[in-house]
Short mmCIF file of C-alpha atoms in Angstrom, two decimals:
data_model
loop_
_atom_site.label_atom_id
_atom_site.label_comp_id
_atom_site.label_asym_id
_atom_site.label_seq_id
_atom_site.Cartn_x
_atom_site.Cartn_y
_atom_site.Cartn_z
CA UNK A 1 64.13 18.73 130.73
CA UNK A 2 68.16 18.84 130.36
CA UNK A 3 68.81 21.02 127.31
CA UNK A 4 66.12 23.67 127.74
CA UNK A 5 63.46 22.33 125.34
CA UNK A 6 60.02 22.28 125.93
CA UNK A 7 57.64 18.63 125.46
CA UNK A 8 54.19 19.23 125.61
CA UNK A 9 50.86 19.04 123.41
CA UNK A 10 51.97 22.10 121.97
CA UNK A 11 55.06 21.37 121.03
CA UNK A 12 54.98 17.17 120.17
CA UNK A 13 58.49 17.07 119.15
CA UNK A 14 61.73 17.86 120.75
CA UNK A 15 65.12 17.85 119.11
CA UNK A 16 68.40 18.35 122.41
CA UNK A 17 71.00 17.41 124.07
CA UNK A 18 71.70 14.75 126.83
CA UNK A 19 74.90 15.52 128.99
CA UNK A 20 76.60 12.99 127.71
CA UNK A 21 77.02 14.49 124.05
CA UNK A 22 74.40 12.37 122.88
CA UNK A 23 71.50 13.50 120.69
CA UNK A 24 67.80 13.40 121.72
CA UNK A 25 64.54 13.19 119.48
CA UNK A 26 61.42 12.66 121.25
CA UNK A 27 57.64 12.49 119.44
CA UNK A 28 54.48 11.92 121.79
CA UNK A 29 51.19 10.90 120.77
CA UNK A 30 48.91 12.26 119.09
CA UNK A 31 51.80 12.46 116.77
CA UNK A 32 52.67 9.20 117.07
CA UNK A 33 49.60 6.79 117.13
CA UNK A 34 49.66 5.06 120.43
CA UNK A 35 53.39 5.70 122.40
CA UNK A 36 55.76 7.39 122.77
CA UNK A 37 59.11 7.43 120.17
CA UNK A 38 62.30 8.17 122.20
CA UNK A 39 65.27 7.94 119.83
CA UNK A 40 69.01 8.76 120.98
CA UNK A 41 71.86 8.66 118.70
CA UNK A 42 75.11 7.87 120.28
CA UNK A 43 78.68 9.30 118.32
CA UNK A 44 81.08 6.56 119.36
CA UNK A 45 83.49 7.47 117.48
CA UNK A 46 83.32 11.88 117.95
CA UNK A 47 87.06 11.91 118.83
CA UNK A 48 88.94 10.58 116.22
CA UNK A 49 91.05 12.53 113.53
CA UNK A 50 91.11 11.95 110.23
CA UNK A 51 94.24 9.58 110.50
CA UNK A 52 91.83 7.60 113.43
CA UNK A 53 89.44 7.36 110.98
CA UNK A 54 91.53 5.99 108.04
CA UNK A 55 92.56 3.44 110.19
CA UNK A 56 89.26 2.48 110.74
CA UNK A 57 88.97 1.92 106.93
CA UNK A 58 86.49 5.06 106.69
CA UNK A 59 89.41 6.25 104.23
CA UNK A 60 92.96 5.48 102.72
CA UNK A 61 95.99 7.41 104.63
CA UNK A 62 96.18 9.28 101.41
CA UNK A 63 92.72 10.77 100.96
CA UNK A 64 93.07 11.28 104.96
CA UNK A 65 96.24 13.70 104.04
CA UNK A 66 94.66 15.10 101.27
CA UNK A 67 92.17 16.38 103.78
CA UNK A 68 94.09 17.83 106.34
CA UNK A 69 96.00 19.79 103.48
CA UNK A 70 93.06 20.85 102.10
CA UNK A 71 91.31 21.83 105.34
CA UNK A 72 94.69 23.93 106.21
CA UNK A 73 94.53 25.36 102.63
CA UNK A 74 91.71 27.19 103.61
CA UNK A 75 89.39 25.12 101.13
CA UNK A 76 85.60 24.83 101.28
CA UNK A 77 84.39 21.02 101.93
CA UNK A 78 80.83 20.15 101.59
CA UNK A 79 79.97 16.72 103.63
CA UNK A 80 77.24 15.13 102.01
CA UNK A 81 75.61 11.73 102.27
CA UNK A 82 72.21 9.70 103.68
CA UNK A 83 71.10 9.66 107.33
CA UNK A 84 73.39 8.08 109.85
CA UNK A 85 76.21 7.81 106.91
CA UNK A 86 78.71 9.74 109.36
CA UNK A 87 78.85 13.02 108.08
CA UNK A 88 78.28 14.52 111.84
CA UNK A 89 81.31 12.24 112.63
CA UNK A 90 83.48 13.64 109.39
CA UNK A 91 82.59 16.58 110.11
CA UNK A 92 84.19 16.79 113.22
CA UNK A 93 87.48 15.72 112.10
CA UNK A 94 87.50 17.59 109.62
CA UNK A 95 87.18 20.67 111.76
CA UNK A 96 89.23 19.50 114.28
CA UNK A 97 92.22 19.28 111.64
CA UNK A 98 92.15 22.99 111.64
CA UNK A 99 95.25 25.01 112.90
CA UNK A 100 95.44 26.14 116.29
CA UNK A 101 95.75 29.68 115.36
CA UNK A 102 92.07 30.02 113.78
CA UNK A 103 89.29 30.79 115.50
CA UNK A 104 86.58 28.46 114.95
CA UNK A 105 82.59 29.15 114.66
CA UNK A 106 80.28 26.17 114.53
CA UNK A 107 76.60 26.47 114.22
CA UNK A 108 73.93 23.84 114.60
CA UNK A 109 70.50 23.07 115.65
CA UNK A 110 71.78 20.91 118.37
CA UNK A 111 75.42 20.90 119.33
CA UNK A 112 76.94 18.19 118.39
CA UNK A 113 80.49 19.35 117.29
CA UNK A 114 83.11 19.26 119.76
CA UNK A 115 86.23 20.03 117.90
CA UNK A 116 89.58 19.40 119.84
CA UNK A 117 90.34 23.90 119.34
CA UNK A 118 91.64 26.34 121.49
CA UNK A 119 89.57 28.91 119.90
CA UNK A 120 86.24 27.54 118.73
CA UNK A 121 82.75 29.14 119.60
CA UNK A 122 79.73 26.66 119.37
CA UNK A 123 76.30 28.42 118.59
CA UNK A 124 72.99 26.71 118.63
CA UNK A 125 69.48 27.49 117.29
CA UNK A 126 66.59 28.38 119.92
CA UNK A 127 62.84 27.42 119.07
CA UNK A 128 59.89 29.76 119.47
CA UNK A 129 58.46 30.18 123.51
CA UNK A 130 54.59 29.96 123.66
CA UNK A 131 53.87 32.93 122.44
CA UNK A 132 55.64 32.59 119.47
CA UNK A 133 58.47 34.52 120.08
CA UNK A 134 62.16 34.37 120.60
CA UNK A 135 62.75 32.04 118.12
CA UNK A 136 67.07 32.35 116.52
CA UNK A 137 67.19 30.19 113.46
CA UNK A 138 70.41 29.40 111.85
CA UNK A 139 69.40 32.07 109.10
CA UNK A 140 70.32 34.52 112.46
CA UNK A 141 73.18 32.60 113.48
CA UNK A 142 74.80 32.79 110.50
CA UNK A 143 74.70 36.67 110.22
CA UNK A 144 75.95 36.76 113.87
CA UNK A 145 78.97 34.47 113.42
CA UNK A 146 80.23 37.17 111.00
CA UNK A 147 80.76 39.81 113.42
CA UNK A 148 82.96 37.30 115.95
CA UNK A 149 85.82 37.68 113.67
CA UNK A 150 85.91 33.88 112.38
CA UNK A 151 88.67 32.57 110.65
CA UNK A 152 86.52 29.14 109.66
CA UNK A 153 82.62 28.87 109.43
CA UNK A 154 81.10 25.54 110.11
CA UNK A 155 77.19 25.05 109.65
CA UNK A 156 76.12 21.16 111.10
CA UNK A 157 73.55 20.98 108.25
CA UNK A 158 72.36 22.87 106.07
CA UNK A 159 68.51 21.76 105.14
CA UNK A 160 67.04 25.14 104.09
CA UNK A 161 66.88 28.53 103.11
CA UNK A 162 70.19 28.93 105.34
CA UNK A 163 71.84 27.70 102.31
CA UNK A 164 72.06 31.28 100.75
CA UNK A 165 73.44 32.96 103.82
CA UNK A 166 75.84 29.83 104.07
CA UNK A 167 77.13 30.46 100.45
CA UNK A 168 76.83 34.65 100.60
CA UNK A 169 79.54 34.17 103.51
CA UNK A 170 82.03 31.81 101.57
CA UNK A 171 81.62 34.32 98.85
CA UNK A 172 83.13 36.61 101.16
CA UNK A 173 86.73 35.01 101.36
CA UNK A 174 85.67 33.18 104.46
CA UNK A 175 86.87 29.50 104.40
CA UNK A 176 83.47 27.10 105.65
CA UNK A 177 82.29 23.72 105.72
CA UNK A 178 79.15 22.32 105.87
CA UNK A 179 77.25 18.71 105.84
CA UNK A 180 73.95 18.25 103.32
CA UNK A 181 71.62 15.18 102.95
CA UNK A 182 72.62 13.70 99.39
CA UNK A 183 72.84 10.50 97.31
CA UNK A 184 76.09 11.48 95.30
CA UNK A 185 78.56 14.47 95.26
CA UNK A 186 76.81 15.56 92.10
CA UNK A 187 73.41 15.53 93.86
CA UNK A 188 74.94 17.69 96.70
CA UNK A 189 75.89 20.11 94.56
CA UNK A 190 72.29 20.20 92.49
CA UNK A 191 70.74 20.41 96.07
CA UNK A 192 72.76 23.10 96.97
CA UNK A 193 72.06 25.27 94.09
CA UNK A 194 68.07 24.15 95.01
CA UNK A 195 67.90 25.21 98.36
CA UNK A 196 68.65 28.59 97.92
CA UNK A 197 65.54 29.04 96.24
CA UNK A 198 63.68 28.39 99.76
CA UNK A 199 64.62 32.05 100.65
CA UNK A 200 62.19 33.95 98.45
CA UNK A 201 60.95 34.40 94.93
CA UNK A 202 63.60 37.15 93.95
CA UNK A 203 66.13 34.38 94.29
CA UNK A 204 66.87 32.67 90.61
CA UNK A 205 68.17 29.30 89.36
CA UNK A 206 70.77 31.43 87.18
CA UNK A 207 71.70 33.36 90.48
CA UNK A 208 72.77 31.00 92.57
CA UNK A 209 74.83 28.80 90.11
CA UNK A 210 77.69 31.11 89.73
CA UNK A 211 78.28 31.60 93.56
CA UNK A 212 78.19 27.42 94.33
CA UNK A 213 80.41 27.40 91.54
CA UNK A 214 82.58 29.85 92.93
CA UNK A 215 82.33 29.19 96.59
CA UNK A 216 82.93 25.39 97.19
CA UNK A 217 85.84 23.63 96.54
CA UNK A 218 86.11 19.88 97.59
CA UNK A 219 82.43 17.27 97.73
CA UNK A 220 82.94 14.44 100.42
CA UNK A 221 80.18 12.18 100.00
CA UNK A 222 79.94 9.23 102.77
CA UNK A 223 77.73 6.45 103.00
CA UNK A 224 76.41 2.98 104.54
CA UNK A 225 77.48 -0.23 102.37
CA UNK A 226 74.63 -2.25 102.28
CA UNK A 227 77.08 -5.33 102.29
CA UNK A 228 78.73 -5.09 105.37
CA UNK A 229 76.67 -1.84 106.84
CA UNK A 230 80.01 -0.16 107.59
CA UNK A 231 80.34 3.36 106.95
CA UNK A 232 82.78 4.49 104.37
CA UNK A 233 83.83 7.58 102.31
CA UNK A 234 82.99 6.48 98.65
CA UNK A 235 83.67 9.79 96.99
CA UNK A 236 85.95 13.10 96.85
CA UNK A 237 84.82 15.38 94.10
CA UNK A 238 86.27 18.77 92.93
CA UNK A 239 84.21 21.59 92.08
CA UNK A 240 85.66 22.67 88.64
CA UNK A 241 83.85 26.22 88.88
CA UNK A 242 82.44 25.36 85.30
CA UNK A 243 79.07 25.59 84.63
CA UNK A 244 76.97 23.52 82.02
CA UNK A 245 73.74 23.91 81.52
CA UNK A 246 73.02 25.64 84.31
CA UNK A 247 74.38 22.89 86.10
CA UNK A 248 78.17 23.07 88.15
CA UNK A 249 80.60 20.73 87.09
CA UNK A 250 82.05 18.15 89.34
CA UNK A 251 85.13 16.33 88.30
CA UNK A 252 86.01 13.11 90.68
CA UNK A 253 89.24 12.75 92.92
CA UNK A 254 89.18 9.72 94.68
CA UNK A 255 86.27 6.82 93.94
CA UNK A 256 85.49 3.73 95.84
CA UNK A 257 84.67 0.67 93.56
CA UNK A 258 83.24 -1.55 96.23
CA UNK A 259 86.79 -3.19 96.53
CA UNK A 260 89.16 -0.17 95.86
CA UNK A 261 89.72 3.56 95.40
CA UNK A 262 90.30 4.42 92.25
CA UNK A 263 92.05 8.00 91.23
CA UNK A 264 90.64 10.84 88.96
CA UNK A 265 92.68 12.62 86.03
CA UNK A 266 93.85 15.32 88.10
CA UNK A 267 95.82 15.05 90.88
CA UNK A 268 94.16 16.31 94.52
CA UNK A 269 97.17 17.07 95.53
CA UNK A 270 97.83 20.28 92.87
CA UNK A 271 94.60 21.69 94.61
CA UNK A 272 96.01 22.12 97.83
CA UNK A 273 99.44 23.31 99.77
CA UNK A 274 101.83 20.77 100.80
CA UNK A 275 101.68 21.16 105.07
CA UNK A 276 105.03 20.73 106.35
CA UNK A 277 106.25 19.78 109.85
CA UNK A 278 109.18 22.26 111.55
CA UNK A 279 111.91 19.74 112.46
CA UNK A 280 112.26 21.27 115.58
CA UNK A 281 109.45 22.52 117.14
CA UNK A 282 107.04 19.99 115.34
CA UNK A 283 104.56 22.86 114.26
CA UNK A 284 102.61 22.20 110.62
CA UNK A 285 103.41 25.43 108.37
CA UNK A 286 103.01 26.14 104.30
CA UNK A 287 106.14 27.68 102.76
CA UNK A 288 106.10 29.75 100.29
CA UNK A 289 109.03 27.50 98.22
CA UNK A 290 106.15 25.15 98.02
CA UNK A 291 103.51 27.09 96.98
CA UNK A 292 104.71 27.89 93.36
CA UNK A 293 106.25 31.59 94.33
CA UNK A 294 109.68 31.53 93.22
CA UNK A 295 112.80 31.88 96.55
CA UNK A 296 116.12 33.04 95.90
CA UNK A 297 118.95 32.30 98.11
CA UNK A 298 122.81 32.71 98.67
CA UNK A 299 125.13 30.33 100.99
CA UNK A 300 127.38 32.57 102.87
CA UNK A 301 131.07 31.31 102.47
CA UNK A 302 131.92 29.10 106.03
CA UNK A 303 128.10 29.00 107.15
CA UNK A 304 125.62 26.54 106.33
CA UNK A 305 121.90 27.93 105.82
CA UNK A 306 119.75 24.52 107.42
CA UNK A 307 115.92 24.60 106.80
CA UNK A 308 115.80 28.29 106.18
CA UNK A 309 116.78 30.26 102.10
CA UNK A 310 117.74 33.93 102.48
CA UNK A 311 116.09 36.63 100.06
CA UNK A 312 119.18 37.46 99.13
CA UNK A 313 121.47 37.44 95.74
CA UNK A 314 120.01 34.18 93.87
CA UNK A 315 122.42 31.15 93.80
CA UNK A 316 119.83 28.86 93.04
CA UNK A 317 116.01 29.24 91.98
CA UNK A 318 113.35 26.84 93.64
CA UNK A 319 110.46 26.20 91.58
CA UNK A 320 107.81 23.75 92.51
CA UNK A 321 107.08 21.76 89.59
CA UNK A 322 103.42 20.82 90.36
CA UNK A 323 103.18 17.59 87.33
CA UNK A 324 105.71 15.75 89.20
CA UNK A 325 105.60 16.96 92.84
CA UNK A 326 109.06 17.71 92.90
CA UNK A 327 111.46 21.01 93.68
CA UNK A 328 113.64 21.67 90.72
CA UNK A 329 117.37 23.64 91.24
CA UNK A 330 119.56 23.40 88.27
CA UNK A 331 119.38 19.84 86.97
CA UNK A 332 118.60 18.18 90.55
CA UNK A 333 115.31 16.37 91.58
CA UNK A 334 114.09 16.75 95.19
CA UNK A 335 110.89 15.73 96.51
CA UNK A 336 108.69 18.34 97.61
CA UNK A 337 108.88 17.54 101.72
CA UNK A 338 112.33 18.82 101.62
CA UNK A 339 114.77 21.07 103.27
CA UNK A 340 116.85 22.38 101.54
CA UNK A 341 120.36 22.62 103.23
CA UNK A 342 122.88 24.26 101.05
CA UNK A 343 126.90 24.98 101.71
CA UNK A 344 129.48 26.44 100.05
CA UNK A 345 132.96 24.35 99.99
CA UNK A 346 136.11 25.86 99.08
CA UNK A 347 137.91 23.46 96.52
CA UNK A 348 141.95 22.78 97.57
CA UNK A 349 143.79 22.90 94.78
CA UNK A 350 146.80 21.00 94.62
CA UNK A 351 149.83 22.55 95.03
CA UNK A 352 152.10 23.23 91.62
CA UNK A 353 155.76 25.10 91.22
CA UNK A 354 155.18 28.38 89.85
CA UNK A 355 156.98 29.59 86.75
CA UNK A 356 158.72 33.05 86.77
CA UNK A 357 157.74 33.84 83.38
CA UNK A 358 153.85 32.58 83.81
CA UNK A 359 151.00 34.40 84.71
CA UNK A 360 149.57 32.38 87.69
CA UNK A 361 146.69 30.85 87.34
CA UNK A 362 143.02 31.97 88.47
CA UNK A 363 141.10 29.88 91.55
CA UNK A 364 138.46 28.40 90.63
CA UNK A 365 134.85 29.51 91.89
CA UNK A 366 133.78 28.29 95.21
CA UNK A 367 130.83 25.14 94.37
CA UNK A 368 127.47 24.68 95.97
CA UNK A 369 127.05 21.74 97.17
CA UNK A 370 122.65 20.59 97.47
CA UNK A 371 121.98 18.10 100.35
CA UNK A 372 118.49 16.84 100.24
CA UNK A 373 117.15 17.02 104.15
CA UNK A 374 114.28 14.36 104.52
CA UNK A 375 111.44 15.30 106.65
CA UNK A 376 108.35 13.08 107.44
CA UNK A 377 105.98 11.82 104.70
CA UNK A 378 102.45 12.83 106.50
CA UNK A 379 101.71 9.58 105.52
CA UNK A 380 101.13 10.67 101.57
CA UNK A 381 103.63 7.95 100.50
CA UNK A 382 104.62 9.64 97.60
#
C-alpha cells in the first residue's frame, strides 16, 4: 500500500500516509471483532500561520505575536492538549513562523508537518520487517538529527522514552518544540518529567526535574470546548525554572475563561525579543537596542543617521526599559518599535552689533534634535 507499510495478520495495525497529506490508521480483525476500522484524519486547516489562526478565533492577535517572537527568540514551546485538540495543526504554525535562515529538522512517526521552509528536513520512523529487523524509532532519529547541523528540532509527539533524548538535546543549546498528550499545561509538564523514566531504571525522578526545568520555556495547551466543539488555545504557561517539591513550577501567561483571556502577573512579552520589520526590505530582525544591551551613537554635523546608531562617541544612551516597553534617551519616551532618526541642527543666532571693548560672545552648542520613526505594530497593539 501507498506509504510503505505492511497490513497483514502479522502486523493488524497500520499507522501512514495517503498522498494527499492525510493520515491513515487501519485495524483488521481479529483485532477488531468483526470488520474492519479504517480511520483517516483530514488537516483542513495545515496551512495557516499563526495570524490565520487567530483569525479563526484559535487565539487573540496578541498571544499570536507573542508566538512568533517567541518562536524567533529561539524559545522552547511544548504543545500539549487531548486527541484531535489541534496540536498537529499548532504545531505547524508554529514551525512555520521560523526564520528563513534556520534549518529546520522535524521528526515524526508519520509525516505530517509540512512547514512553509526553505531549509527543513522531514524524518520519519520505520517499523520492524518480518524478521524483526530494521526497525528506526524516534529514539534513533533523534540522535541522527544532531549530526545535520539543525538550527530548530521539532519532534511531532513525544509519547515515550524519546522524551529523554528530546530534553538531553534542548539541554544542549538547541532551540526545539514538541507536542504531548495532556489535560493542562501543568500536567504536560508532570508528564514530561514522567516519561523519561520509560528509558531505564538508572533514570531518577530527581534527575530529570532539573533539565525540564531548565530546558523548556513556554506550555501551549489547546483543547476542544465542549460547548461549541471548536478548538481553541485555552492556556500559555511559562516555565519559571523553579522547582517545588520535586515538581517544576509553571506560572500562567495568557488564560481563557470560557468568554475571555485573561493576563498573568508577568508580562510575556519581557520573555521574548521584540521582532522588528526593516522598512525597506521588509525582512523581520532583533536589534540589539532592543534587547537590553546598551548603543551609543553620534549625529554627524549636516547628515542625518535614519534607522541605523553608529558605535561611535555617545550622544545619547538607548536603554530598553522592559516595565514599560519603552526606549528611554534623556527625558524622552519612545515606544519600543521605533527608529530612531536623530539630526543635528545648527541654531542661527540673531545677528547683534559688536562692541569694541567686549569680548564676543561664545556659540552655542549645536542641539540634537529626536524624531520618533513609527514602524508597524505586528499587530501587538501596544
Amino acid at each position: 500500500m501507498w506509504g510503505g507499510r505492511r497490513l497483514d495478520l502479522s502486523h493488524p495495525f497500520v499507522d501512514a500516509r495517503l498522498p494527499d497529506g492525510s493520515r491513515l490508521h487501519v485495524a483488521i480483525p481479529e483485532v477488531t471483532a468483526t470488520h474492519w476500522a479504517v480511520n483517516i484524519r483530514k488537516h483542513l486547516i495545515r496551512d495557516k500561520s499563526l495570524s490565520d489562526l487567530a483569525d479563526l478565533g484559535v487565539m487573540t492577535h496578541e498571544m499570536s505575536t507573542f508566538l512568533e517572537q517567541a518562536v524567533a527568540s529561539g524559545l522552547n514551546i511544548l504543545v500539549s492538549g487531548s486527541t484531535q485538540a489541534g496540536k498537529t495543526t499548532l504545531l505547524n504554525a508554529l514551525v512555520s513562523a521560523t526564520p528563513n535562515h534556520l534549518r529546520v529538522v522535524t521528526i515524526e512517526e508519520v509525516f505530517e508537518l509540512k512547514p512553509r521552509l526553505p531549509d527543513c528536513i522531514a524524518l520519519q520512523t520505520r517499523p520492524a520487517n518480518l524478521q524483526g529487523e530494521g526497525e528506526i524509532p524516534l529514539r534513533k532519529l533523534i540522535k541522527e538529527a544532531l549530526r545535520m547541523r539543525p538550527s530548530q528540532l521539532v519532534v511531532g509527539e513525544i509519547r515515550e522514552a524519546e522524551a529523554l533524548d528530546l530534553l538531553i538535546a534542548l539541554n544542549s543549546g538547541l532551540p526545539g518544540m514538541a507536542t504531548i498528550h495532556a489535560n493542562s499545561a501543568r500536567d504536560a509538564i508532570a508528564k514530561l518529567q514522567t516519561l523519561p523514566l520509560l528509558a531505564g531504571g538508572n533514570i531518577s525522578y530527581e534527575f530529570v526535574a532539573p533539565i525540564v526545568a531548565s530546558t523548556i520555556d513556554i506550555v501551549v495547551h489547546t483543547t476542544i470546548l465542549r460547548s461549541t466543539g471548536a478548538r481553541r488555545i485555552v492556556e500559555i504557561a511559562h516555565v519559571t525554572g523553579r522547582i517545588e517539591n520535586d515538581r517544576v513550577e509553571v506560572e500562567p501567561l495568557f488564560t481563557f475563561d470560557g468568554a475571555s483571556y485573561q493576563r498573568g502577573l508577568l508580562d510575556p512579552f519581557r520573555l521574548v525579543e521584540p521582532v522588528l520589520q526593516h522598512p525597506f526590505t521588509g525582512q523581520a530582525f532583533t536589534g540589539q537596542a532592543f534587547t537590553g544591551q546598551q548603543v551609543t551613537g553620534q549625529a554627524l554635523t549636516g547628515q542625518q543617521l535614519t534607522g541605523q546608531i553608529n558605535s561611535a562617541a555617545s550622544l545619547d544612551t538607548f536603554n530598553r526599559n522592559s516595565e514599560v516597553g519603552f526606549l528611554t534617551t534623556e527625558r524622552r519616551l519612545i515606544p519600543r518599535s521605533t527608529f530612531i532618526e536623530t539630526s543635528i541642527q545648527q541654531p542661527q543666532q540673531p545677528s547683534q552689533p559688536q562692541q569694541p571693548s567686549q569680548p564676543q560672545q561664545p556659540s552655542q552648542p549645536p542641539t540634537a534634535t529626536v524624531r520618533p520613526w513609527i514602524l508597524p505594530d505586528n499587530g501587538r497593539g501596544r
